[in-house]
Tab-separated table of C-alpha atoms and ligand atoms in Angstrom:
chain	number	residue	atom	x	y	z
A	1	MET	CA	-0.197	39.792	29.272
A	2	SER	CA	3.839	39.870	29.488
A	3	THR	CA	5.526	39.260	32.884
A	4	GLY	CA	9.042	38.470	33.814
A	5	THR	CA	12.264	39.868	35.552
A	6	ASN	CA	13.510	43.451	33.672
A	7	LYS	CA	10.844	43.816	31.339
A	8	ARG	CA	9.897	47.533	31.300
A	9	LEU	CA	6.534	48.743	33.091
A	10	VAL	CA	5.334	52.746	32.239
A	11	ILE	CA	2.973	53.989	34.567
A	12	LEU	CA	0.804	56.744	33.100
A	13	GLY	CA	-0.485	58.499	36.242
A	14	ALA	CA	1.092	59.448	39.266
A	15	GLY	CA	-1.912	59.264	41.518
A	16	GLU	CA	-2.919	56.662	44.299
A	17	SER	CA	-3.451	53.503	42.212
A	18	GLY	CA	-0.270	54.206	39.444
A	19	VAL	CA	2.062	54.852	42.276
A	20	GLY	CA	0.804	51.570	43.922
A	21	ALA	CA	1.803	49.688	40.831
A	22	ALA	CA	4.621	51.233	40.549
A	23	LEU	CA	5.492	50.118	43.277
A	24	LEU	CA	4.498	46.387	43.176
A	25	GLY	CA	5.962	46.521	39.306
A	26	LYS	CA	9.382	47.048	40.929
A	27	GLN	CA	8.928	44.479	43.615
A	28	GLN	CA	8.353	41.971	40.978
A	29	GLY	CA	11.589	43.183	38.975
A	30	TRP	CA	9.880	44.866	36.145
A	31	ASP	CA	11.970	48.204	35.471
A	32	VAL	CA	9.429	51.206	36.046
A	33	PHE	CA	9.157	54.548	34.620
A	34	VAL	CA	6.201	56.400	35.302
A	35	SER	CA	4.756	59.866	33.696
A	36	ASP	CA	2.422	62.098	34.604
A	37	GLY	CA	0.712	64.961	32.505
A	38	GLY	CA	0.764	67.230	35.413
A	39	ASN	CA	2.338	67.839	39.157
A	40	ILE	CA	3.044	64.385	41.511
A	41	ASN	CA	1.476	64.811	44.961
A	42	GLU	CA	5.003	65.840	46.707
A	43	SER	CA	4.365	62.998	48.990
A	44	TYR	CA	4.060	60.267	46.118
A	45	LYS	CA	7.206	61.715	44.728
A	46	GLU	CA	9.130	61.049	48.147
A	47	VAL	CA	7.726	57.931	47.819
A	48	LEU	CA	8.901	57.009	44.522
A	49	GLU	CA	12.384	58.609	45.203
A	50	GLN	CA	12.509	55.988	48.270
A	51	ALA	CA	11.734	52.910	46.042
A	52	HIS	CA	14.506	53.990	43.188
A	53	ILE	CA	11.764	54.788	40.534
A	54	LEU	CA	12.543	56.993	37.895
A	55	PHE	CA	9.581	59.392	37.442
A	56	GLU	CA	8.475	62.330	35.261
A	57	GLU	CA	5.749	64.798	35.857
A	58	GLY	CA	4.243	68.308	33.841
A	59	GLY	CA	4.465	66.447	30.394
A	60	HIS	CA	5.142	62.661	28.595
A	61	THR	CA	8.034	61.784	26.834
A	62	MET	CA	7.237	59.809	24.402
A	63	GLN	CA	9.597	57.816	23.283
A	64	GLN	CA	10.348	56.304	27.296
A	65	ILE	CA	6.380	55.469	26.884
A	66	LEU	CA	6.133	53.632	23.512
A	67	ASN	CA	9.319	51.032	24.299
A	68	ALA	CA	7.293	49.547	27.403
A	69	ASP	CA	6.301	46.024	27.649
A	70	CYS	CA	3.388	46.991	29.576
A	71	ILE	CA	1.578	50.321	30.851
A	72	VAL	CA	-0.467	50.669	33.758
A	73	LYS	CA	-3.028	53.508	32.593
A	74	SER	CA	-4.556	56.080	35.111
A	75	PRO	CA	-7.885	55.316	35.366
A	76	GLY	CA	-8.662	59.472	35.170
A	77	ILE	CA	-6.446	59.503	31.951
A	78	ASN	CA	-8.705	59.195	29.003
A	79	GLU	CA	-8.824	57.327	25.919
A	80	LYS	CA	-9.053	60.554	23.457
A	81	THR	CA	-6.024	62.318	24.758
A	82	GLU	CA	-3.240	62.448	22.471
A	83	LEU	CA	-1.359	60.036	25.053
A	84	MET	CA	-3.616	57.219	24.502
A	85	LYS	CA	-3.712	57.964	21.023
A	86	GLN	CA	-0.327	57.605	20.194
A	87	VAL	CA	-0.338	54.199	22.601
A	88	ARG	CA	-2.720	52.468	20.974
A	89	ALA	CA	-1.479	53.213	17.596
A	90	GLU	CA	1.981	51.687	18.996
A	91	GLY	CA	0.080	48.478	20.354
A	92	VAL	CA	1.970	48.586	23.386
A	93	GLU	CA	-0.350	45.758	26.053
A	94	VAL	CA	-2.837	48.557	28.195
A	95	CYS	CA	-3.744	47.810	31.481
A	96	SER	CA	-5.381	49.085	34.732
A	97	GLU	CA	-3.647	49.258	38.055
A	98	ILE	CA	-6.339	46.339	39.122
A	99	GLU	CA	-5.475	44.062	36.530
A	100	PHE	CA	-2.014	44.523	37.231
A	101	GLY	CA	-2.381	43.414	40.914
A	102	TYR	CA	-4.141	40.734	40.037
A	103	ARG	CA	-1.343	39.132	38.538
A	104	TYR	CA	0.517	38.797	41.661
A	105	LYS	CA	-2.229	38.311	44.588
A	106	GLY	CA	-1.829	34.661	44.608
A	107	ASP	CA	-4.135	32.489	46.498
A	108	SER	CA	-5.792	35.800	48.257
A	109	LYS	CA	-9.828	36.077	47.350
A	110	ILE	CA	-11.623	39.251	46.196
A	111	ILE	CA	-14.926	40.498	46.569
A	112	ALA	CA	-15.409	43.657	43.862
A	113	ILE	CA	-18.081	45.995	44.370
A	114	THR	CA	-19.226	48.526	41.778
A	115	GLY	CA	-21.963	50.400	41.082
A	116	SER	CA	-22.902	54.109	39.997
A	117	ASN	CA	-24.047	54.319	43.594
A	118	GLY	CA	-23.111	53.411	47.155
A	119	LYS	CA	-19.016	51.737	46.138
A	120	SER	CA	-17.557	52.728	48.999
A	121	THR	CA	-20.760	52.488	51.804
A	122	THR	CA	-20.817	48.694	50.168
A	123	THR	CA	-17.189	48.258	50.334
A	124	LYS	CA	-16.790	49.748	54.191
A	125	LEU	CA	-19.088	47.841	55.103
A	126	THR	CA	-18.715	44.545	53.976
A	127	CYS	CA	-14.940	44.626	54.912
A	128	HIS	CA	-16.310	46.118	58.871
A	129	ILE	CA	-18.615	42.631	58.251
A	130	LEU	CA	-15.500	40.638	57.130
A	131	LYS	CA	-12.765	42.147	59.906
A	132	THR	CA	-15.483	41.836	62.566
A	133	ALA	CA	-15.949	37.679	61.758
A	134	GLY	CA	-11.797	38.217	62.110
A	135	TYR	CA	-10.692	37.795	58.681
A	136	ASP	CA	-7.740	38.849	57.617
A	137	VAL	CA	-8.521	41.361	55.338
A	138	ALA	CA	-8.298	45.083	53.593
A	139	MET	CA	-9.785	47.374	51.820
A	140	VAL	CA	-8.803	48.943	48.741
A	141	GLY	CA	-9.285	50.877	45.536
A	142	ASN	CA	-10.662	53.697	45.264
A	143	ILE	CA	-11.453	54.073	48.874
A	144	GLY	CA	-7.759	54.290	49.856
A	145	ILE	CA	-4.848	52.086	49.272
A	146	SER	CA	-4.563	50.856	45.949
A	147	PHE	CA	-4.977	47.046	45.620
A	148	ALA	CA	-1.678	47.089	43.984
A	149	LYS	CA	0.269	48.827	47.001
A	150	GLN	CA	-1.225	46.741	49.479
A	151	ILE	CA	-0.209	43.454	47.612
A	152	ALA	CA	3.536	45.079	47.506
A	153	GLU	CA	3.586	46.089	51.199
A	154	SER	CA	0.708	44.182	53.066
A	155	PRO	CA	-0.866	41.269	51.517
A	156	CYS	CA	-3.906	39.730	52.959
A	157	GLU	CA	-6.198	36.610	52.481
A	158	TRP	CA	-8.898	38.864	51.080
A	159	TYR	CA	-9.547	42.331	49.626
A	160	VAL	CA	-12.690	43.943	48.910
A	161	MET	CA	-12.096	46.352	46.589
A	162	GLU	CA	-13.999	49.351	45.704
A	163	ILE	CA	-13.903	49.871	41.670
A	164	SER	CA	-15.470	52.248	39.141
A	165	SER	CA	-16.232	51.614	35.526
A	166	PHE	CA	-13.102	53.158	34.479
A	167	GLN	CA	-10.362	50.197	36.634
A	168	LEU	CA	-13.124	47.947	34.219
A	169	ASP	CA	-12.126	49.169	31.046
A	170	ASP	CA	-8.805	47.973	31.167
A	171	ILE	CA	-8.999	44.663	32.540
A	172	LYS	CA	-7.701	41.131	30.503
A	173	TYR	CA	-8.274	38.559	33.460
A	174	PHE	CA	-9.125	40.561	36.943
A	175	ARG	CA	-11.345	37.680	38.300
A	176	PRO	CA	-13.532	38.348	41.417
A	177	ASP	CA	-14.725	35.594	43.878
A	178	ILE	CA	-17.326	37.599	45.033
A	179	ALA	CA	-18.508	40.296	42.318
A	180	VAL	CA	-21.272	42.843	43.384
A	181	LEU	CA	-22.912	45.069	40.920
A	182	LEU	CA	-24.989	47.431	42.786
A	183	ASN	CA	-27.114	49.599	40.404
A	184	ILE	CA	-26.377	51.237	37.266
A	185	THR	CA	-28.010	54.703	35.988
A	186	PRO	CA	-26.554	57.381	33.835
A	187	ASP	CA	-23.030	59.096	35.189
A	188	HIS	CA	-19.480	59.913	32.923
A	189	LEU	CA	-21.409	59.800	30.213
A	190	ASP	CA	-18.709	62.298	28.283
A	191	ARG	CA	-16.041	59.025	28.876
A	192	TYR	CA	-18.442	56.451	27.059
A	193	ASP	CA	-19.102	58.523	23.443
A	194	HIS	CA	-22.506	59.434	25.821
A	195	LYS	CA	-23.925	55.884	24.933
A	196	PHE	CA	-25.656	53.951	28.508
A	197	GLU	CA	-24.755	50.819	26.955
A	198	ASN	CA	-21.253	51.212	26.696
A	199	TYR	CA	-21.364	52.954	30.285
A	200	VAL	CA	-23.314	49.492	31.553
A	201	ALA	CA	-20.810	47.017	29.597
A	202	SER	CA	-18.359	48.363	31.699
A	203	LYS	CA	-20.342	48.067	34.782
A	204	PHE	CA	-20.792	43.819	33.825
A	205	ARG	CA	-16.780	43.286	33.172
A	206	ILE	CA	-16.265	42.716	36.348
A	207	ALA	CA	-18.700	39.586	36.233
A	208	GLU	CA	-16.423	38.736	32.095
A	209	ASN	CA	-14.115	36.214	33.566
A	210	GLN	CA	-15.601	34.714	35.794
A	211	SER	CA	-16.761	31.254	36.129
A	212	ASP	CA	-19.069	28.498	37.796
A	213	THR	CA	-17.780	28.681	41.060
A	214	ASP	CA	-17.705	32.166	41.481
A	215	HIS	CA	-20.616	34.674	42.806
A	216	LEU	CA	-22.435	37.666	41.014
A	217	VAL	CA	-24.304	39.557	43.758
A	218	LEU	CA	-27.009	41.777	42.127
A	219	ASN	CA	-29.731	44.222	42.034
A	220	GLN	CA	-32.446	42.771	41.181
A	221	ASP	CA	-35.125	46.224	41.322
A	222	ASP	CA	-32.539	47.548	38.723
A	223	THR	CA	-34.394	47.389	35.255
A	224	THR	CA	-31.135	48.327	33.050
A	225	ILE	CA	-29.650	45.346	34.954
A	226	ILE	CA	-32.218	43.071	34.581
A	227	ASN	CA	-32.623	43.896	30.647
A	228	TYR	CA	-28.735	43.025	30.371
A	229	LEU	CA	-29.078	39.726	32.232
A	230	LEU	CA	-32.086	39.194	29.670
A	231	ASN	CA	-29.432	39.242	26.493
A	232	HIS	CA	-25.842	38.425	27.618
A	233	SER	CA	-24.796	35.215	29.397
A	234	ILE	CA	-23.589	35.113	32.965
A	235	HIS	CA	-20.698	32.258	33.510
A	236	SER	CA	-20.947	33.054	37.863
A	237	GLN	CA	-23.704	31.792	39.945
A	238	THR	CA	-26.109	35.168	39.999
A	239	ILE	CA	-27.611	35.924	43.802
A	240	PHE	CA	-30.027	38.982	44.234
A	241	PHE	CA	-30.787	41.204	46.171
A	242	THR	CA	-34.997	43.286	46.563
A	243	MET	CA	-37.190	45.294	48.102
A	244	ASN	CA	-39.934	44.795	45.533
A	245	GLU	CA	-42.231	42.225	47.997
A	246	GLN	CA	-43.190	40.406	44.941
A	247	ASN	CA	-40.329	38.707	44.515
A	248	HIS	CA	-39.823	35.518	46.116
A	249	LEU	CA	-36.686	34.978	46.402
A	250	ASP	CA	-35.342	31.281	47.518
A	251	GLN	CA	-32.086	32.865	47.809
A	252	GLY	CA	-30.617	36.507	48.574
A	253	GLY	CA	-31.864	39.278	50.213
A	254	PHE	CA	-35.303	41.452	50.680
A	255	ILE	CA	-37.235	43.351	52.747
A	256	LYS	CA	-40.446	42.459	53.759
A	257	GLY	CA	-42.006	45.112	55.930
A	258	GLU	CA	-39.350	46.180	58.035
A	259	GLU	CA	-37.529	42.973	57.783
A	260	MET	CA	-34.632	42.431	55.948
A	261	HIS	CA	-33.797	38.836	55.159
A	262	ILE	CA	-30.045	37.874	53.523
A	263	ASN	CA	-31.066	34.491	52.943
A	264	TYR	CA	-28.050	31.706	51.904
A	265	GLU	CA	-28.029	28.351	51.922
A	266	SER	CA	-30.773	27.083	53.423
A	267	GLN	CA	-30.082	29.763	56.247
A	268	ASP	CA	-32.139	33.159	56.993
A	269	LEU	CA	-30.233	36.305	58.922
A	270	ASN	CA	-33.662	38.668	59.270
A	271	MET	CA	-33.302	41.489	61.875
A	272	SER	CA	-35.064	45.081	61.571
A	273	ILE	CA	-34.527	47.240	59.336
A	274	HIS	CA	-34.704	50.155	62.717
A	275	ASP	CA	-31.333	48.219	64.027
A	276	LEU	CA	-29.699	49.430	61.057
A	277	THR	CA	-27.198	51.814	62.059
A	278	ILE	CA	-27.491	53.763	58.069
A	279	LYS	CA	-30.365	54.807	57.604
A	280	GLY	CA	-32.374	54.942	54.086
A	281	LYS	CA	-33.115	52.669	51.474
A	282	HIS	CA	-30.381	52.828	49.547
A	283	ASN	CA	-28.926	52.185	52.545
A	284	GLN	CA	-30.639	48.897	52.828
A	285	TYR	CA	-29.731	48.123	49.553
A	286	ASP	CA	-26.151	48.541	50.436
A	287	SER	CA	-26.379	46.348	53.636
A	288	MET	CA	-28.677	43.457	51.564
A	289	ALA	CA	-25.367	43.422	49.183
A	290	ALA	CA	-22.675	43.375	51.557
A	291	GLY	CA	-24.742	40.663	53.758
A	292	ILE	CA	-25.033	38.494	50.975
A	293	SER	CA	-21.137	38.865	50.217
A	294	ALA	CA	-20.263	37.856	53.607
A	295	ARG	CA	-22.242	35.151	53.775
A	296	ILE	CA	-20.698	33.438	50.796
A	297	ALA	CA	-17.522	34.255	52.437
A	298	GLY	CA	-18.475	32.147	54.740
A	299	VAL	CA	-19.190	34.814	57.570
A	300	ARG	CA	-21.585	33.181	59.842
A	301	LYS	CA	-24.811	34.760	59.900
A	302	GLU	CA	-24.455	36.074	63.701
A	303	LYS	CA	-21.319	38.501	63.156
A	304	ILE	CA	-23.241	39.934	60.284
A	305	ARG	CA	-25.996	40.757	62.341
A	306	GLU	CA	-23.636	41.662	64.565
A	307	SER	CA	-21.311	43.907	62.565
A	308	PHE	CA	-24.610	45.759	61.248
A	309	ALA	CA	-25.690	47.461	64.110
A	310	SER	CA	-22.229	48.344	65.329
A	311	PHE	CA	-20.862	49.802	61.709
A	312	HIS	CA	-20.480	53.529	61.262
A	313	GLY	CA	-21.864	55.148	58.371
A	314	LEU	CA	-19.088	57.339	56.258
A	315	GLU	CA	-18.107	60.860	56.340
A	316	HIS	CA	-20.399	62.990	53.088
A	317	ARG	CA	-22.887	60.622	53.241
A	318	LEU	CA	-26.078	61.352	54.249
A	319	GLU	CA	-23.641	62.822	57.452
A	320	PHE	CA	-25.824	64.042	60.946
A	321	VAL	CA	-23.091	67.831	61.436
A	322	ALA	CA	-25.395	69.313	64.036
A	323	THR	CA	-29.036	70.591	65.474
A	324	ILE	CA	-29.348	73.902	65.390
A	325	LYS	CA	-32.318	76.197	66.893
A	326	GLY	CA	-34.665	72.958	66.560
A	327	ILE	CA	-32.949	72.324	62.709
A	328	GLU	CA	-31.392	69.718	61.841
A	329	PHE	CA	-27.950	69.652	59.139
A	330	ILE	CA	-27.320	66.593	57.319
A	331	ASN	CA	-23.930	66.914	55.014
A	332	ASP	CA	-24.322	64.211	51.765
A	333	SER	CA	-21.408	66.471	49.833
A	334	LYS	CA	-21.292	62.851	47.930
A	335	ALA	CA	-24.429	62.789	46.158
A	336	THR	CA	-22.283	64.252	43.134
A	337	ASN	CA	-25.697	62.838	40.651
A	338	VAL	CA	-29.641	62.845	40.378
A	339	ASN	CA	-29.884	59.296	41.553
A	340	SER	CA	-27.970	59.821	44.429
A	341	VAL	CA	-30.206	63.007	45.459
A	342	TRP	CA	-33.269	60.899	45.042
A	343	TYR	CA	-32.150	58.334	47.515
A	344	ALA	CA	-31.201	60.963	50.076
A	345	LEU	CA	-34.893	62.860	49.263
A	346	GLU	CA	-36.756	59.559	49.594
A	347	SER	CA	-35.253	58.913	53.406
A	348	MET	CA	-35.819	62.621	54.311
A	349	THR	CA	-38.749	62.847	57.231
A	350	ARG	CA	-39.163	66.433	57.504
A	351	PRO	CA	-39.619	69.318	56.005
A	352	VAL	CA	-36.369	70.082	53.399
A	353	ILE	CA	-34.754	72.767	52.425
A	354	LEU	CA	-32.234	71.289	50.040
A	355	ILE	CA	-28.711	73.209	48.777
A	356	LEU	CA	-28.161	71.653	45.483
A	357	GLY	CA	-25.751	72.143	42.355
A	358	GLY	CA	-22.190	72.557	41.270
A	359	GLN	CA	-20.630	71.645	37.892
A	360	ASP	CA	-23.496	69.544	36.260
A	361	LYS	CA	-22.918	66.908	34.218
A	362	GLY	CA	-25.492	67.425	31.737
A	363	ASN	CA	-28.280	66.419	34.332
A	364	ASP	CA	-31.859	65.360	34.513
A	365	TYR	CA	-33.457	66.620	37.234
A	366	ALA	CA	-36.851	65.638	35.851
A	367	GLU	CA	-37.461	62.425	38.139
A	368	LEU	CA	-36.600	64.665	41.688
A	369	THR	CA	-39.687	66.923	40.557
A	370	PRO	CA	-42.055	64.836	42.814
A	371	LEU	CA	-40.067	64.154	45.513
A	372	VAL	CA	-39.267	67.556	45.341
A	373	LYS	CA	-42.973	68.661	45.356
A	374	GLU	CA	-43.459	66.472	47.764
A	375	LYS	CA	-40.855	67.291	50.556
A	376	VAL	CA	-38.488	70.570	49.924
A	377	LYS	CA	-39.713	73.576	50.784
A	378	ALA	CA	-37.301	75.476	49.325
A	379	ILE	CA	-34.160	75.399	47.279
A	380	VAL	CA	-30.488	77.169	47.875
A	381	CYS	CA	-28.509	76.829	44.895
A	382	MET	CA	-24.553	76.387	45.357
A	383	GLY	CA	-22.800	76.843	42.097
A	384	VAL	CA	-21.223	79.240	39.605
A	385	ASP	CA	-24.332	78.358	36.998
A	386	ASN	CA	-27.398	77.630	38.440
A	387	THR	CA	-29.709	77.845	35.472
A	388	ALA	CA	-30.469	74.050	35.157
A	389	ILE	CA	-31.671	74.093	38.474
A	390	HIS	CA	-33.726	76.945	37.990
A	391	GLN	CA	-34.919	76.124	35.078
A	392	ALA	CA	-36.164	72.077	36.350
A	393	PHE	CA	-38.289	73.891	39.416
A	394	ALA	CA	-39.140	76.875	38.829
A	395	GLY	CA	-42.953	76.558	39.484
A	396	VAL	CA	-42.335	73.177	41.825
A	397	VAL	CA	-41.027	75.299	44.800
A	398	ASP	CA	-41.573	78.750	45.374
A	399	THR	CA	-38.259	79.627	46.997
A	400	ILE	CA	-35.267	79.105	44.845
A	401	ILE	CA	-32.048	81.461	45.826
A	402	ASP	CA	-29.035	81.524	44.399
A	403	THR	CA	-25.892	81.245	46.426
A	404	HIS	CA	-22.080	80.968	45.272
A	405	SER	CA	-20.105	79.196	48.442
A	406	ALA	CA	-21.093	77.066	50.996
A	407	GLU	CA	-20.994	80.019	53.767
A	408	GLU	CA	-23.551	82.304	51.948
A	409	ALA	CA	-25.416	78.498	51.282
A	410	VAL	CA	-25.903	78.147	54.694
A	411	ALA	CA	-26.412	81.194	56.228
A	412	THR	CA	-29.571	81.193	53.336
A	413	ALA	CA	-30.690	77.818	54.100
A	414	TYR	CA	-30.573	78.785	58.080
A	415	ALA	CA	-32.657	82.066	57.130
A	416	LEU	CA	-35.095	80.289	55.631
A	417	GLY	CA	-35.480	77.532	57.905
A	418	GLU	CA	-37.712	77.273	61.444
A	419	SER	CA	-37.386	74.208	64.007
A	420	GLY	CA	-38.433	70.939	63.051
A	421	ASP	CA	-36.909	71.695	59.089
A	422	VAL	CA	-33.887	69.548	57.782
A	423	VAL	CA	-30.775	71.488	55.539
A	424	LEU	CA	-29.943	68.891	53.632
A	425	LEU	CA	-26.331	69.673	51.274
A	426	SER	CA	-26.843	66.305	48.393
A	427	PRO	CA	-25.736	68.756	45.093
A	428	ALA	CA	-26.590	66.607	42.651
A	429	CYS	CA	-23.325	67.986	41.088
A	430	ALA	CA	-19.308	67.149	40.681
A	431	SER	CA	-17.709	70.359	43.062
A	432	PHE	CA	-15.175	71.646	41.303
A	433	ASP	CA	-16.031	75.065	40.228
A	434	LEU	CA	-16.398	76.447	43.779
A	435	PHE	CA	-14.578	73.379	45.901
A	436	LYS	CA	-11.337	71.269	45.817
A	437	ASN	CA	-13.624	68.111	45.445
A	438	TYR	CA	-16.403	66.632	47.494
A	439	GLU	CA	-14.615	66.470	50.543
A	440	ASP	CA	-13.668	70.008	50.789
A	441	ARG	CA	-17.360	71.056	49.687
A	442	GLY	CA	-18.407	68.734	52.532
A	443	ARG	CA	-15.753	70.269	55.472
A	444	ARG	CA	-17.242	74.102	54.374
A	445	PHE	CA	-20.098	72.916	54.284
A	446	LYS	CA	-19.806	71.556	57.864
A	447	ASP	CA	-17.443	74.399	59.160
A	448	ALA	CA	-19.813	76.804	57.950
A	449	VAL	CA	-22.998	75.293	60.024
A	450	LYS	CA	-20.532	74.850	63.437
A	451	ALA	CA	-20.428	78.845	63.164
A	452	LEU	CA	-23.489	79.812	63.104
B	1	ADP	P1	-20.306	55.609	45.333
B	1	ADP	O1	-18.689	55.284	46.536
B	1	ADP	O2	-20.549	54.542	44.376
B	1	ADP	O3	-19.822	56.938	44.764
B	1	ADP	P2	-21.170	56.446	48.037
B	1	ADP	O4	-21.443	55.291	49.101
B	1	ADP	O5	-19.918	57.179	48.901
B	1	ADP	O6	-20.989	55.676	46.381
B	1	ADP	O7	-22.510	57.196	47.720
B	1	ADP	C1	-22.345	58.123	47.123
B	1	ADP	C2	-24.148	58.831	47.090
B	1	ADP	O8	-25.088	57.687	47.002
B	1	ADP	C3	-23.852	59.482	48.771
B	1	ADP	O9	-25.223	60.388	48.522
B	1	ADP	C4	-25.317	57.697	49.184
B	1	ADP	O10	-26.142	58.457	49.983
B	1	ADP	C5	-25.285	58.206	48.319
B	1	ADP	N1	-25.981	56.371	47.906
B	1	ADP	C6	-25.557	55.107	48.948
B	1	ADP	N2	-25.535	54.607	48.495
B	1	ADP	C7	-27.076	53.766	47.312
B	1	ADP	C8	-27.624	53.749	46.889
B	1	ADP	N3	-27.649	52.019	46.471
B	1	ADP	N4	-28.445	54.230	45.553
B	1	ADP	C9	-28.178	55.183	45.248
B	1	ADP	N5	-27.489	56.168	46.006
B	1	ADP	C10	-26.843	55.525	47.111
């Protein structure tokens, strides 16, 4: 990859990562140009102007792009666009923002977290543990400030980074000291030629540059992960976490009865799962992954235990909203795929009125059927097109009602509920048919609950 002063760096896409890469590039002496096919957010425009970085929006001027020495591509840009086809045909070097940031990270260390579900929770929890232990650490990547911007503006000794498969698609030398792969279930297949194996390979790229001094933390209960390991070699030290009591791990994370264990270098940290502030099996997986990573990073077990007990979960992830007339309302708007709804339902202990639906990414709802049968008394659909949900659950649940806004969905669920029930917004779908994004959906849900 080219480095060096006065070379031309072109950034495609002026979102958080693109603007971060532009700032870092400028600081490192590159001649930077930012090009965005859509409108650039006003606050980002101000940042670019203040840093005297040239940019265009609403289209791409190809002759200003193809003359780049290096292109940093936003993770949102699909390879199949005309823009990327031309860039690839020209043979310009392309990298992702984490790859670009990596070059300038100095001696700092990286804990990089990926997976289909649980990235944000694990990233935030890991960062919380390191902070509690007094580390000089920043949380970067998809969950806030971009890695590149953090390096440009406030470099740290440790970075805990949430990364998506799209960011991994354009890495070259990126090598985390500790990589975490939480789970792999089908998601975003539209970007991977509808081939699950391509998506799996992309997730495993988190470990491709690692060596035997690095660590890869993995979910032993995930058959996709285990099958991949049977056929591919990993150069780093692997360390697992599991909930399956049959798996005996000398080292790693496991649950025995009601106790969570994190065993590393002959030291066993154990605590009751009831002392974790975040509930449900999925959060126990995330906690084991975060705890192991922190132990590898050198955090003492007492500090980890203390951090687990003081951690607050994230907004829109099984977030308690209110109890009204004995009916509990939970906002899990971030559940944008079937697997995360499975875990949400799994953790429910009361009869559920489930608010489901939105923009369907080709969901297969069948794996939810047993849990829906056992726990769900009614489904409230909240989407423009609810056909797939009706098809999947007709005959499984007696009451399936269509609604088309958060207010309508909340009022309908409330009318169906009785004291002791829980209304769970866990949509299994993207939100873009009715809302700006999943945060907007979650907030509108919460506002509607509070207005009851
Ligand atoms: P991501 O950043 O990968 O989207 P989040 O932490 O934001 O993950 O959680 C997304 C959704 O997945 C939420 O509904 C959350 O309750 C659920 N979830 C969290 N951890 C896991 C896990 N380990 N397995 C399955 N679902 C999970």
